[in-house]
Short mmCIF file of C-alpha atoms in Angstrom, two decimals:
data_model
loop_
_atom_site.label_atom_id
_atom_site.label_comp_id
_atom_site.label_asym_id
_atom_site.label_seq_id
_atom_site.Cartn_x
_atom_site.Cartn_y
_atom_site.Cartn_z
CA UNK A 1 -17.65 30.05 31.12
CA UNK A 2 -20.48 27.78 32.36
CA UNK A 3 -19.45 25.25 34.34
CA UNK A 4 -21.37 21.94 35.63
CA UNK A 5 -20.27 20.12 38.67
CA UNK A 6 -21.38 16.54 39.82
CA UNK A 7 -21.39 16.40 43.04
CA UNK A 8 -22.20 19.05 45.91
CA UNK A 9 -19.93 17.43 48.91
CA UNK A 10 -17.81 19.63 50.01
CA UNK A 11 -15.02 19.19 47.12
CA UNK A 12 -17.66 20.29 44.97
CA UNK A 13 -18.76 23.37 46.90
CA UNK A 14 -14.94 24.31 47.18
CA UNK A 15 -14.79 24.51 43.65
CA UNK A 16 -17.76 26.19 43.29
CA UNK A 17 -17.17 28.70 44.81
CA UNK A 18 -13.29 29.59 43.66
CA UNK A 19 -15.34 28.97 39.97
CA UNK A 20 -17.84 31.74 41.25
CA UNK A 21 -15.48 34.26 42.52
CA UNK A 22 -13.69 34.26 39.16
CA UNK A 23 -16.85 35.23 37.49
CA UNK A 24 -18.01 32.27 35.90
CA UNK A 25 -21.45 30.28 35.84
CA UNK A 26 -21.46 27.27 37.64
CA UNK A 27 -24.65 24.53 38.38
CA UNK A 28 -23.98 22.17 41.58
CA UNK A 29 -25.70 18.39 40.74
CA UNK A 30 -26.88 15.58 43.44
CA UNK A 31 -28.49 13.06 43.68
CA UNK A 32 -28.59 12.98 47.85
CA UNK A 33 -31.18 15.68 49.04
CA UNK A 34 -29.36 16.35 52.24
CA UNK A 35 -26.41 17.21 49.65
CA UNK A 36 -28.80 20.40 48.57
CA UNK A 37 -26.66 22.77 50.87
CA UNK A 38 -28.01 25.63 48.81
CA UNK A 39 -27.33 28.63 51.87
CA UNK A 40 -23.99 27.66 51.47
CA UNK A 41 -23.06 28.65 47.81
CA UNK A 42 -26.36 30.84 46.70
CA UNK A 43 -24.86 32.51 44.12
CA UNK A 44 -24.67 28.72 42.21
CA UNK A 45 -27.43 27.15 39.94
CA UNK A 46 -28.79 23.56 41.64
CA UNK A 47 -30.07 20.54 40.64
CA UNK A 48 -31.08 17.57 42.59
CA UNK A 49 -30.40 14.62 40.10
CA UNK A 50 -28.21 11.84 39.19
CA UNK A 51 -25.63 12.98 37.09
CA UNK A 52 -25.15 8.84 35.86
CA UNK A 53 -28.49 9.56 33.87
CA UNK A 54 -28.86 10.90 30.86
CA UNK A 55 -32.13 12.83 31.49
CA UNK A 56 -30.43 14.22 34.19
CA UNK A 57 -28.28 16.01 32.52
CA UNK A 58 -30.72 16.88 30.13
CA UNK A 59 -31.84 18.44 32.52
CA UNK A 60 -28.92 20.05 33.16
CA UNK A 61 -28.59 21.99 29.48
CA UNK A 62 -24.83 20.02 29.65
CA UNK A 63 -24.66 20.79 25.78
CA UNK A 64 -24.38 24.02 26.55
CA UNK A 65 -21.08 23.24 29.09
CA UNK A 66 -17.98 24.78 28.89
CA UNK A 67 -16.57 22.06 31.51
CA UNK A 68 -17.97 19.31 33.73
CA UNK A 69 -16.36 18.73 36.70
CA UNK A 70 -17.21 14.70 38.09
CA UNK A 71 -16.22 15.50 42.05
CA UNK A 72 -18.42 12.95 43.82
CA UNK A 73 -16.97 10.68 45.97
CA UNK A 74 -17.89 7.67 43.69
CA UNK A 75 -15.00 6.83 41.17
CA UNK A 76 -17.66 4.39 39.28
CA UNK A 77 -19.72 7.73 39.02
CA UNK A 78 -17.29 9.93 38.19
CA UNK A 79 -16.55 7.93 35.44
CA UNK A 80 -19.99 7.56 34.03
CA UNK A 81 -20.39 11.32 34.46
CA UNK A 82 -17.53 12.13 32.25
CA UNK A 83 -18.10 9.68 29.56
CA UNK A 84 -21.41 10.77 29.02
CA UNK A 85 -20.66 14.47 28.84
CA UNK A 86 -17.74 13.31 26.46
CA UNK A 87 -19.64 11.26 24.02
CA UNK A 88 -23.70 12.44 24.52
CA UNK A 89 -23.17 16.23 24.98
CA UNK A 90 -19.58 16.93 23.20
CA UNK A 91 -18.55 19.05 26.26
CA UNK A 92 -15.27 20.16 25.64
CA UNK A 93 -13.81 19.80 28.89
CA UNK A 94 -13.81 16.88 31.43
CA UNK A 95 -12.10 17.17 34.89
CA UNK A 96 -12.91 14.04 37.01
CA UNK A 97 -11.64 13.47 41.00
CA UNK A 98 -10.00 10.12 41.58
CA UNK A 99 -10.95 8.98 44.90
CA UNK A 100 -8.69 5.81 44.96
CA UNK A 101 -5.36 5.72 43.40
CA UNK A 102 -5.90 2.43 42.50
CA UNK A 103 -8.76 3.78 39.62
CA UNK A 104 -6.29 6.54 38.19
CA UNK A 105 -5.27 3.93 35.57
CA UNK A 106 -9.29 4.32 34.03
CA UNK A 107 -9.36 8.08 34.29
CA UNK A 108 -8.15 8.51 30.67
CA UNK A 109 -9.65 9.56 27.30
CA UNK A 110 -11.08 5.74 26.86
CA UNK A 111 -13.65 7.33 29.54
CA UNK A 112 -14.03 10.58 28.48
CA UNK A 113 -11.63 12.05 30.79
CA UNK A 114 -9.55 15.05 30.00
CA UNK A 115 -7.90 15.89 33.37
CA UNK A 116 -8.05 13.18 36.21
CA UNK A 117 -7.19 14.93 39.71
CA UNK A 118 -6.35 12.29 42.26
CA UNK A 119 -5.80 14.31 45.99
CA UNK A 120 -3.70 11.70 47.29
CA UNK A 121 -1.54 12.02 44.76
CA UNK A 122 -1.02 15.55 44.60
CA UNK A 123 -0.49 15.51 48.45
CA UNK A 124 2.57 12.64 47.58
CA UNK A 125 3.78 14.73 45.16
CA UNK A 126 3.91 17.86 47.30
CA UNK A 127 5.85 16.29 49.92
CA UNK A 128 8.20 14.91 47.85
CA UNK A 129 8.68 18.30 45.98
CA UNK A 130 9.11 19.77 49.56
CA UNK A 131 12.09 17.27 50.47
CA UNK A 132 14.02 16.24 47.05
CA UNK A 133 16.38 17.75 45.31
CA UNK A 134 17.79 16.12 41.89
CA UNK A 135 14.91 13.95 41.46
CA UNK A 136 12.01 14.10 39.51
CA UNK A 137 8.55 15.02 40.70
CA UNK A 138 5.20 14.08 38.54
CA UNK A 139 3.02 17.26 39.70
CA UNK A 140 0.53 16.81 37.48
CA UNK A 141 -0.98 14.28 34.31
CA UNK A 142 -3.15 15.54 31.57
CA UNK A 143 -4.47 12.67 30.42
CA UNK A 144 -5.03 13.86 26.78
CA UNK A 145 -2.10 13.72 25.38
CA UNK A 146 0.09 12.03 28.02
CA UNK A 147 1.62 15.60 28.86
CA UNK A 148 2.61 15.84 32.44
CA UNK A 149 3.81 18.98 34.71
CA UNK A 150 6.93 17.79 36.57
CA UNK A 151 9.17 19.59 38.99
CA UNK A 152 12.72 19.02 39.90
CA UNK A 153 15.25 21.85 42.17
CA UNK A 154 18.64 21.73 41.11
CA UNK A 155 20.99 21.37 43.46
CA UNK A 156 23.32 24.00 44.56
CA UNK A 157 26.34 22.41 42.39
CA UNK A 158 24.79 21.53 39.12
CA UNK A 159 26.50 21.52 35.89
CA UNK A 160 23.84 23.32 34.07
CA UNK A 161 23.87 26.53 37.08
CA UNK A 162 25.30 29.05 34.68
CA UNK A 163 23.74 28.07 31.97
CA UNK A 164 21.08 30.03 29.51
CA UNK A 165 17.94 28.28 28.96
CA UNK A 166 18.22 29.05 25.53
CA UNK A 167 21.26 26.96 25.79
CA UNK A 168 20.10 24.13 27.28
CA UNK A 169 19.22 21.28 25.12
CA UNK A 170 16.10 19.72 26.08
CA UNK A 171 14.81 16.34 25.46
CA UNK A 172 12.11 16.05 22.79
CA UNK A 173 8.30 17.38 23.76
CA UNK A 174 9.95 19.45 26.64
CA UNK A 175 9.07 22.84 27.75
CA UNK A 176 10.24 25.07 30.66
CA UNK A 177 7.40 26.67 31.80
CA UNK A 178 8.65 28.39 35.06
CA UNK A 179 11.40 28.98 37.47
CA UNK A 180 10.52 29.40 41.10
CA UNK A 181 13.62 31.46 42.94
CA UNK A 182 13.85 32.05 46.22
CA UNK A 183 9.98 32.03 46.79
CA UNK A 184 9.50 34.59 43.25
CA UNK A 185 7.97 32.81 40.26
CA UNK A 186 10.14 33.57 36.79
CA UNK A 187 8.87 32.98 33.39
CA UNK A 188 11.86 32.20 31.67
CA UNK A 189 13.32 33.50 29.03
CA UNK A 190 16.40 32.21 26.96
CA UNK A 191 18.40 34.53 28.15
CA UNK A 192 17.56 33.75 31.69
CA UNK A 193 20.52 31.68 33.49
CA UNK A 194 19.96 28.68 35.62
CA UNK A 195 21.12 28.96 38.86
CA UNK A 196 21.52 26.27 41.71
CA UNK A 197 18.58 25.34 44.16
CA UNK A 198 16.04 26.65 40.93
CA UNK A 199 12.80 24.67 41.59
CA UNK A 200 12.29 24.10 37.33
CA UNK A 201 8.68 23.72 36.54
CA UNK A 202 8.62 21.67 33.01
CA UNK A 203 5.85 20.19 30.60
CA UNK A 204 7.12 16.43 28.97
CA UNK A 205 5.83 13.42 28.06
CA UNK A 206 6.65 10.49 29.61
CA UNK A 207 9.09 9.03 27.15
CA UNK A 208 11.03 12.09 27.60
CA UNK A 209 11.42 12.10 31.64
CA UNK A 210 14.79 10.12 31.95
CA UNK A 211 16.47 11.66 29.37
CA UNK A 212 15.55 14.88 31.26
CA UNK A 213 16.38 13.64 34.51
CA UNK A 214 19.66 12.44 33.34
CA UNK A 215 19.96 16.24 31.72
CA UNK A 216 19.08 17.66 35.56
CA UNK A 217 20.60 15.10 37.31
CA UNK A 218 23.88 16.29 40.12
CA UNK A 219 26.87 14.82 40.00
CA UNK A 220 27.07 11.30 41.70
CA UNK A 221 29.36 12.79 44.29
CA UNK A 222 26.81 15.15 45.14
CA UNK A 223 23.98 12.56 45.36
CA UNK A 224 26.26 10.60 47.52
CA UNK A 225 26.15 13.56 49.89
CA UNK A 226 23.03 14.34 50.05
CA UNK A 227 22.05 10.96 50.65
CA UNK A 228 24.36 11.25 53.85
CA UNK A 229 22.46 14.03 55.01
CA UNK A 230 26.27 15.68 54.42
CA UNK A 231 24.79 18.40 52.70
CA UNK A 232 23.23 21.42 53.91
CA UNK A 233 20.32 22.31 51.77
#
């Protein structure tokens, strides 16, 4: 898979070389010369140019892309990146970095963006994963399609611990993808039971997420508790 990245900070040299590493051919783009770290990730194709230009990436063969990756620290940029791989070169796969939450609203299809990855808000949603139980955790957004990974751990006395996931009825345009156990990922099966303190790993849409959190929800008694701090978990 070739892969183009805009911007050679030190996001995009992270991802570079994980992209690298799993065998796949990846070209670092900037437009800042002292950005052309090119001792540190040798194995990569470079360019110094501005990926906000189309002759740029002209330069850059993007029709030939598998995936762009926009990971300057410009959201205006990042933007303009991805729409023009989108609509000039027909790359099949955008993946833009959101530098302020407050932009995450335009990183949709409208701008060419297939996957918008916004670091604050992964780091919210990890602490939040860490510390709730019963509640509803937005891990991660695909922006085509409005398809989002969400996690929620059922706690230790829920109705549904018992209970196959064949059994279960889900809400429309919702798919259990994985069960993490006591550390162990599961791919479930329908035979597989549920079992209290599961960390549930599902794909929904977002007309679908309170009918599934009602489905996951404890019992009030046991939210009461929690809420305490009367329960050990």
């Amino acid at each position: 898979m070739r892969v183009v990245i805009a911007g050679a900070g030190n996001v995009g040299r992270s991802i570079a070389r994980e992209l690298l590493g799993n065998g796949h051919q990846v070209l670092l783009i900037d437009r800042d010369p002292r950005a052309m770290k090119m001792q540190s990730v040798p194995e990569a194709d470079w360019l110094l140019a501005d990926s906000c230009e189309t002759s740029s990436l002209s330069e850059a063969a993007l029709d030939t892309a598998d995936v762009v990756v926009a990971a300057t620290a410009d959201d205006k940029a990042n933007l303009v990146t991805s729409l023009l791989a989108k609509t000039e070169y027909g790359v099949p796969r955008t993946v833009a970095r959101v530098n302020n939450p407050k932009n995450e609203w335009m990183f949709d299809e409208a701008w060419g963006v297939d996957v918008a990855v916004s670091t604050p808000r992964l780091m919210t949603a990890l602490v939040e994963e860490a510390v709730s139980i019963g509640d509803l955790v937005r891990m991660f957004t695909f922006q085509q399609g409005g398809a989002a990974m969400v996690e929620l751990t059922l706690p230790a006395a829920s109705p549904l611990s018992g209970t196959r996931v064949g059994d279960v009825e889900w809400p429309p345009d919702t798919v259990l993808v994985g069960i993490i156990r006591a550390g162990r990922p599961i791919a479930p099966s329908a035979d597989d039971a549920l079992e209290g303190r599961d960390q549930l790993l599902l794909l929904t849409v977002q007309d679908s997420e309170e009918a599934l959190k009602e489905l996951l929800a404890p019992p009030a008694t046991e939210q009461q508790a929690s809420q305490g701090g009367l329960l050990d978990y």
